[in-house]
Coordinates of C-alpha atoms in Angstrom, one line a residue:
Chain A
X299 CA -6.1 -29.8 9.6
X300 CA -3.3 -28.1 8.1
X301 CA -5.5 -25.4 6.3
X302 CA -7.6 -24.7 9.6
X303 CA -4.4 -23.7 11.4
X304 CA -3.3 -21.8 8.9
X305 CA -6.8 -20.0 8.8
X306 CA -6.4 -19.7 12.7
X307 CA -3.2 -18.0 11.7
X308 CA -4.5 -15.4 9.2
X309 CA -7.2 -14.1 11.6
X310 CA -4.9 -13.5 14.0
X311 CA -3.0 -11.7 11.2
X312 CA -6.3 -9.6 10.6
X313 CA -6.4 -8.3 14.5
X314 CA -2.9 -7.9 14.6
X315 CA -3.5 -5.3 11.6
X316 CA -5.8 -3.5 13.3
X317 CA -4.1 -3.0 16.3
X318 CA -1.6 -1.7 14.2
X319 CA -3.9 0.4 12.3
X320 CA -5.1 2.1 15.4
X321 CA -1.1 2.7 16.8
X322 CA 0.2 4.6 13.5
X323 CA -3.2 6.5 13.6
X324 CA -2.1 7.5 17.0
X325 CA 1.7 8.4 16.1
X326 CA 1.1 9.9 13.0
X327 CA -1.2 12.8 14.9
X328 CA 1.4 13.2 16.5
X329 CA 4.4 13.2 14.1
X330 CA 3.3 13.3 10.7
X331 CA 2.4 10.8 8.2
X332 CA 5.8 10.0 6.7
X333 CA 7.9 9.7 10.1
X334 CA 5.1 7.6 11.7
X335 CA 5.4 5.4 8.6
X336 CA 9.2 5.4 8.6
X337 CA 9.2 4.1 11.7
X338 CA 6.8 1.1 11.3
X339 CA 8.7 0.2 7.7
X340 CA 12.2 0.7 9.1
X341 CA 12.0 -0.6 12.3
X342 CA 9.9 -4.1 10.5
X343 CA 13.1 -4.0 8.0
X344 CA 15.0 -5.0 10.8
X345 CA 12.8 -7.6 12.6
X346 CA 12.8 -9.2 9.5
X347 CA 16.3 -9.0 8.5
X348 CA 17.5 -10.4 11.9
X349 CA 14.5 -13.7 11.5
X350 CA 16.3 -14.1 8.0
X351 CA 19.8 -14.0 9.9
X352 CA 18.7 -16.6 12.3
X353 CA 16.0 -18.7 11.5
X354 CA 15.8 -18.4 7.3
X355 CA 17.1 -21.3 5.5
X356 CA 19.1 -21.3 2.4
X357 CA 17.3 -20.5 -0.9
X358 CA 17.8 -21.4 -4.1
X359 CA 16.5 -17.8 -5.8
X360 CA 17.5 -14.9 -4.4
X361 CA 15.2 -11.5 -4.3
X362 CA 17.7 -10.5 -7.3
X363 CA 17.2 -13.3 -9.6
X364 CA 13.0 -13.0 -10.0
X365 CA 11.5 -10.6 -12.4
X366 CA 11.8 -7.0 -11.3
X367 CA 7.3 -6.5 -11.5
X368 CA 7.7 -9.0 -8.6
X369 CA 9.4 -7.2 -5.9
X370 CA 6.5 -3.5 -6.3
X371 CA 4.9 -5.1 -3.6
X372 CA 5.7 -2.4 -1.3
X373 CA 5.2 0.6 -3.4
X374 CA 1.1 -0.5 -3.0
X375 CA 2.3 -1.1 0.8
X376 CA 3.5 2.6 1.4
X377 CA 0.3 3.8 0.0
X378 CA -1.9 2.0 1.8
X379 CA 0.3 3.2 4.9
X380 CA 0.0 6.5 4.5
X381 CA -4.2 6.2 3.8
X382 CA -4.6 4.6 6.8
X383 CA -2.3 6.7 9.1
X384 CA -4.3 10.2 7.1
X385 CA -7.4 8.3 7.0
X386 CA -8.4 6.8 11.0
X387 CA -8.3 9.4 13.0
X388 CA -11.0 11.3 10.3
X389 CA -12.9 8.2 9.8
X390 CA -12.2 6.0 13.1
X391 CA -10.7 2.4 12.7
X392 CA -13.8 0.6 12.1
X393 CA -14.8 2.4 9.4
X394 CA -11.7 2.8 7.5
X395 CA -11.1 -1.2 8.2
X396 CA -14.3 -2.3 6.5
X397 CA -13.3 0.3 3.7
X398 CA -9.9 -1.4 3.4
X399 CA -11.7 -4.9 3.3
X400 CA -14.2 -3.7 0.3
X401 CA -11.5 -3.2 -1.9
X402 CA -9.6 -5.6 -0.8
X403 CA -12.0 -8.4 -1.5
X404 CA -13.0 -6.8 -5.1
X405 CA -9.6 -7.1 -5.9
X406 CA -9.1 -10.3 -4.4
X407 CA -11.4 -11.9 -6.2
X408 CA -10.9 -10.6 -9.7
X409 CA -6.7 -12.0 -9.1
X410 CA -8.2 -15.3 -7.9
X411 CA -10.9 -15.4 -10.7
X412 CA -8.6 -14.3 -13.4
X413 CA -5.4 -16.1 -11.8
X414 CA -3.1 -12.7 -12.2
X415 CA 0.4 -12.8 -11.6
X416 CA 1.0 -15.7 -11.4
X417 CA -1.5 -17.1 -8.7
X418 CA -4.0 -19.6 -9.2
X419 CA -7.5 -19.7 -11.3
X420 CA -10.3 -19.8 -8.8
X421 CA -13.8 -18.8 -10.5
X422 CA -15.9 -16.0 -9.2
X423 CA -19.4 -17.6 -7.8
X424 CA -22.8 -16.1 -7.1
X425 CA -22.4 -16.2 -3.6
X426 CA -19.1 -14.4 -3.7
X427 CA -20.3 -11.8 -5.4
X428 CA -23.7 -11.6 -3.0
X429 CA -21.0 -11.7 0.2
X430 CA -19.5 -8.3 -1.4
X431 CA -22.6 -6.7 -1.5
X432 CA -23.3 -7.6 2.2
X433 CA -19.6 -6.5 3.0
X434 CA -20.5 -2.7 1.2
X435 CA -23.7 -2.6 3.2
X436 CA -21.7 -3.2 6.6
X437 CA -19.7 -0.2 5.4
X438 CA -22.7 2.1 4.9
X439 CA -24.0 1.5 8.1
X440 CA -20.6 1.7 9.9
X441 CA -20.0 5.0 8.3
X442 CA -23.3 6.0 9.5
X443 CA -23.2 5.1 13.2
X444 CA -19.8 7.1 12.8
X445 CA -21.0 10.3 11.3
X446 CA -24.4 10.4 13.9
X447 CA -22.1 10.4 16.3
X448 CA -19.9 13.5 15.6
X449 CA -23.5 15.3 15.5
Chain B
X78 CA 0.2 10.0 -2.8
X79 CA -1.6 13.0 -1.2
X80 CA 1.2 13.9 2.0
X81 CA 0.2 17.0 2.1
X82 CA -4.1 17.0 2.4
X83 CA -3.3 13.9 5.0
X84 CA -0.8 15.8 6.6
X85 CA -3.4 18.6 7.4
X86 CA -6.2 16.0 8.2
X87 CA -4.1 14.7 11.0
X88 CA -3.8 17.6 12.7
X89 CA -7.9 17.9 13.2
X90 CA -8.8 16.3 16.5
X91 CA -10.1 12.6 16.4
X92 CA -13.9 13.3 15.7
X93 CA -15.4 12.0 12.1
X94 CA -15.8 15.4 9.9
X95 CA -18.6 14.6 7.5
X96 CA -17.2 15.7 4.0
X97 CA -13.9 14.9 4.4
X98 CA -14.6 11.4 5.4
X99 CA -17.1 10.9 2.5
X100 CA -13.8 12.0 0.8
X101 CA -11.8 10.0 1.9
X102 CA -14.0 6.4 1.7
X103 CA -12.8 5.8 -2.0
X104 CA -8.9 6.4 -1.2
X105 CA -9.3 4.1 1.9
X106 CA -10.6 1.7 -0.1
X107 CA -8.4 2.1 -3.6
X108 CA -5.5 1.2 -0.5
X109 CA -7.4 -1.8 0.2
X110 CA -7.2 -3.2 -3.4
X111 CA -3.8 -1.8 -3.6
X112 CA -3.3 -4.3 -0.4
X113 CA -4.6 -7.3 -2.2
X114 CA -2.2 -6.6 -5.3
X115 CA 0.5 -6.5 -3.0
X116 CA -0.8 -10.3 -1.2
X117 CA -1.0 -11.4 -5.1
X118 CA 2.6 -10.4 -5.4
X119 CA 3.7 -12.1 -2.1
X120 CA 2.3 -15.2 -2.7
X121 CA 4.3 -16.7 -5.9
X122 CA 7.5 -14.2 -4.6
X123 CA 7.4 -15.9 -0.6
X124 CA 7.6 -19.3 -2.9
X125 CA 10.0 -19.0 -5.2
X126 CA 12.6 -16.6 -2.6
X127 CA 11.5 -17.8 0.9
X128 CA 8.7 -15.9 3.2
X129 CA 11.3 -13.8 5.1
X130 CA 13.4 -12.6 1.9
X131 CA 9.9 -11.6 0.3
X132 CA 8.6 -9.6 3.5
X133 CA 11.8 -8.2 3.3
X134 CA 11.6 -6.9 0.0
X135 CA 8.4 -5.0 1.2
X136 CA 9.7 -3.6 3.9
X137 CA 13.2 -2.9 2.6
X138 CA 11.9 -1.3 -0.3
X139 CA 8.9 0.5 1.6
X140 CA 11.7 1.7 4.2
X141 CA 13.7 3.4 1.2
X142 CA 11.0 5.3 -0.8
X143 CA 10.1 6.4 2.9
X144 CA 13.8 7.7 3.7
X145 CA 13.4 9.8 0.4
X146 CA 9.9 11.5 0.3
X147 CA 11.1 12.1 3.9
X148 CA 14.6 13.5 3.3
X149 CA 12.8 15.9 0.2
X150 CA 10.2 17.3 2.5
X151 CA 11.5 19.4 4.7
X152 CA 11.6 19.7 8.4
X153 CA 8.4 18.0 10.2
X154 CA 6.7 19.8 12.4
X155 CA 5.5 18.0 15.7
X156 CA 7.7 16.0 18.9
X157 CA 11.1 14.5 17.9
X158 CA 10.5 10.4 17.6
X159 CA 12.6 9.5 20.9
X160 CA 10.4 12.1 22.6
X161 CA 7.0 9.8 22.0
X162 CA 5.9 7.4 24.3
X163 CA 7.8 3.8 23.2
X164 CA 4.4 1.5 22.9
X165 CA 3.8 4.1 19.6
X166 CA 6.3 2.5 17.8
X167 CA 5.7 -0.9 18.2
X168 CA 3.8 -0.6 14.9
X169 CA 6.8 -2.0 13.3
X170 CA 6.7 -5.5 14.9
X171 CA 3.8 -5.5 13.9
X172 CA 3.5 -5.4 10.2
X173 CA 5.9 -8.2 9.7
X174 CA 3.6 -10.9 11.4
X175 CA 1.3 -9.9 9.0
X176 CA 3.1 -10.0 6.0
X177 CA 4.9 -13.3 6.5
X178 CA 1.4 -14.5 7.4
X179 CA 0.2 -13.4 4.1
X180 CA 3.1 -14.9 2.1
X181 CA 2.0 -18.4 3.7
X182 CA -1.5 -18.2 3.4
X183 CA -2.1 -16.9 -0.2
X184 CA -0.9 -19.8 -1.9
X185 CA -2.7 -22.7 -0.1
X186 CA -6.0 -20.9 0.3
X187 CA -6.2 -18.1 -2.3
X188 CA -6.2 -14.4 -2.0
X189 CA -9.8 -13.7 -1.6
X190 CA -10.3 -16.1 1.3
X191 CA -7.0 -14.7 2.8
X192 CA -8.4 -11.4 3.4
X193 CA -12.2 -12.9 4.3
X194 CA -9.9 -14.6 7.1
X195 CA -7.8 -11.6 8.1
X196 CA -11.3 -9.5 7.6
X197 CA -12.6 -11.5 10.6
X198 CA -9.9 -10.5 12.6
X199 CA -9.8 -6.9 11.7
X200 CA -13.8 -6.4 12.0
X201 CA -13.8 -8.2 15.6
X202 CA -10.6 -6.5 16.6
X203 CA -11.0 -3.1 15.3
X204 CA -14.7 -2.4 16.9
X205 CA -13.4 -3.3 20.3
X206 CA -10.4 -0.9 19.9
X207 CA -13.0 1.8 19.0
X208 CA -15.6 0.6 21.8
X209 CA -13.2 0.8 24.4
X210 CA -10.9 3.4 22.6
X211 CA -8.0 1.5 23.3
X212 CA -4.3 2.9 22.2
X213 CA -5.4 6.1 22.6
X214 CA -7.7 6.1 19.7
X215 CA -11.3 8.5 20.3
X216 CA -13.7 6.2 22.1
X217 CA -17.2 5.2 19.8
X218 CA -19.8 2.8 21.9
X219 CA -21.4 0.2 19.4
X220 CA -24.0 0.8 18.8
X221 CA -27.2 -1.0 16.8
X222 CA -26.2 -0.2 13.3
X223 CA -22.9 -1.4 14.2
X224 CA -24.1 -5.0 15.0
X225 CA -26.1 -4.8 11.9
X226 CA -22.6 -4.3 9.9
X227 CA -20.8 -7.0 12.2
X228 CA -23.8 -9.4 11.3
X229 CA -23.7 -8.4 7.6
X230 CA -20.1 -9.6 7.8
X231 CA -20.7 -12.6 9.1
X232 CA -22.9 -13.5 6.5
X233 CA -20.5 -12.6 4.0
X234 CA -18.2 -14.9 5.5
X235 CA -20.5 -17.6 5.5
X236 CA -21.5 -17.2 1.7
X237 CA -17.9 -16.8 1.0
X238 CA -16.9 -20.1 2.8
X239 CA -20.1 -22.0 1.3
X240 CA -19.5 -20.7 -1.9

């Protein structure tokens, strides 16, 4: 029960993404890549740092303590940023979501398969590997109805 | 990282160019494993430090390499930020949900059904933003081959949640 609410949780998550997706596309038009992502990095800094302030409890490792590898989360973050913002006005949101998805499920499944950094082992099936060929053909023909369109 | 090319990119109005997009694909889609890297770091980091302290460091850290490339390049050319409409910025509320989200999830249900979860989301979400062009985004009816790549999805989801 636990696990289905959590589910429930992530695919909200995934719309909530999108919607972003399609807003920094928007302001970054407008103001440029690096300011429109400034503003969505700084101004989630604080939301978070005020949830910490108020509703975080007391740790017992601090960001400082754990191996430095562990905190380049956000160098891969920025990047991505950036693509996006560059990336969905050219290719539209749909298109450039379904892109995001094929490599994030490639990678996805080799950390799971091969258990990197620290996550656990789960093994890489036939039908996982038939799902991401099903995933790249929804990309071709998104790009397609995209491209026919500009015609 | 590519500012510059983006930079330019942005400034064409919102309709698909052909070769550019082709271009494109591959970077959109290197970010997307880059994503995944980043939910395999969150995971075990949100565990051992707390959710909140690990979305922090992304954002914190995110927020500073920002500040820099921003300070070293120059003047930007368009509208001052306090000049835009406010729903534009709104982005930033919106990334933490995500990340918190993806700090709780990866652990209990792996990183690969993480994203096939928040891939649902996205797919459903983002072709109604384009069908109805909401946000201000160029408006794109869905069309056939669209439902083909929705339905395509679907079965991925379905062999992934079998499998």
């Amino acid at each position: 029960m636990n696990l289905i609410l959590l589910l429930v949780l992530v695919v909200a998550a995934g719309a909530v993404l999108s919607v972003q997706a399609a807003i920094n596309g928007r302001l970054g038009q407008t103001v440029g890549v690096l300011r429109s992502s400034l503003v969505t990095f700084s101004v989630g800094t604080l939301v978070t740092g005020l949830l910490i302030l108020f509703f975080e409890p007391a740790q017992a490792v601090s960001l400082l303590e754990v191996p430095k590898w562990q905190l380049t989360g956000a160098l891969f973050g920025v990047v991505y940023m950036m693509v996006m913002v560059g990336a969905v006005p050219i290719v539209g949101t749909a298109v450039a979501t379904v892109a995001v998805i094929v490599g994030q499920l490639a990678m996805g499944m080799l950390i799971d398969n091969f258990g990197w950094m620290g996550n656990t082992a789960i093994e890489l099936s036939a039908s996982r590997v038939l799902a991401m060929l099903c995933l790249a053909l929804a990309l071709v023909f998104m790009y397609r109805s995209s491209t026919r369109q500009a015609d | 990282m590519q500012t510059s090319s983006l930079e330019a990119a942005t400034q064409t109005p919102a309709r698909p160019k052909h070769r550019l997009g082709l271009l494109l694909l591959p970077l959109v889609i290197l970010a997307g494993m880059g994503l995944s890297v980043e939910a395999g770091l969150l995971g075990p980091l949100g565990v051992q430090v707390g959710h909140l302290w690990a979305t922090l460091s992304i954002f914190g850290v995110g927020t500073a390499i920002l500040l820099l490339l921003l300070l070293f390049s120059g003047p930007q050319k368009g509208p001052a930020l306090n000049e835009l409409p406010r729903w534009q910025l709104i982005g930033g509320f919106l990334g933490p949900m995500y990340v918190v989200v993806l700090t709780l999830a990866t652990p209990h249900i792996g990183i690969a059904m993480t994203m096939i979860a928040i891939l649902s989301g996205q797919v459903g979400k983002s072709v109604l933003i384009d069908h109805f062009g909401w946000f201000g985004t160029a408006r794109k009816r869905v069309n056939g081959e669209r439902w083909i790549a929705l339905l395509l999805i679907v079965i991925a989801l379905v062999l992934i949640a079998r499998g």
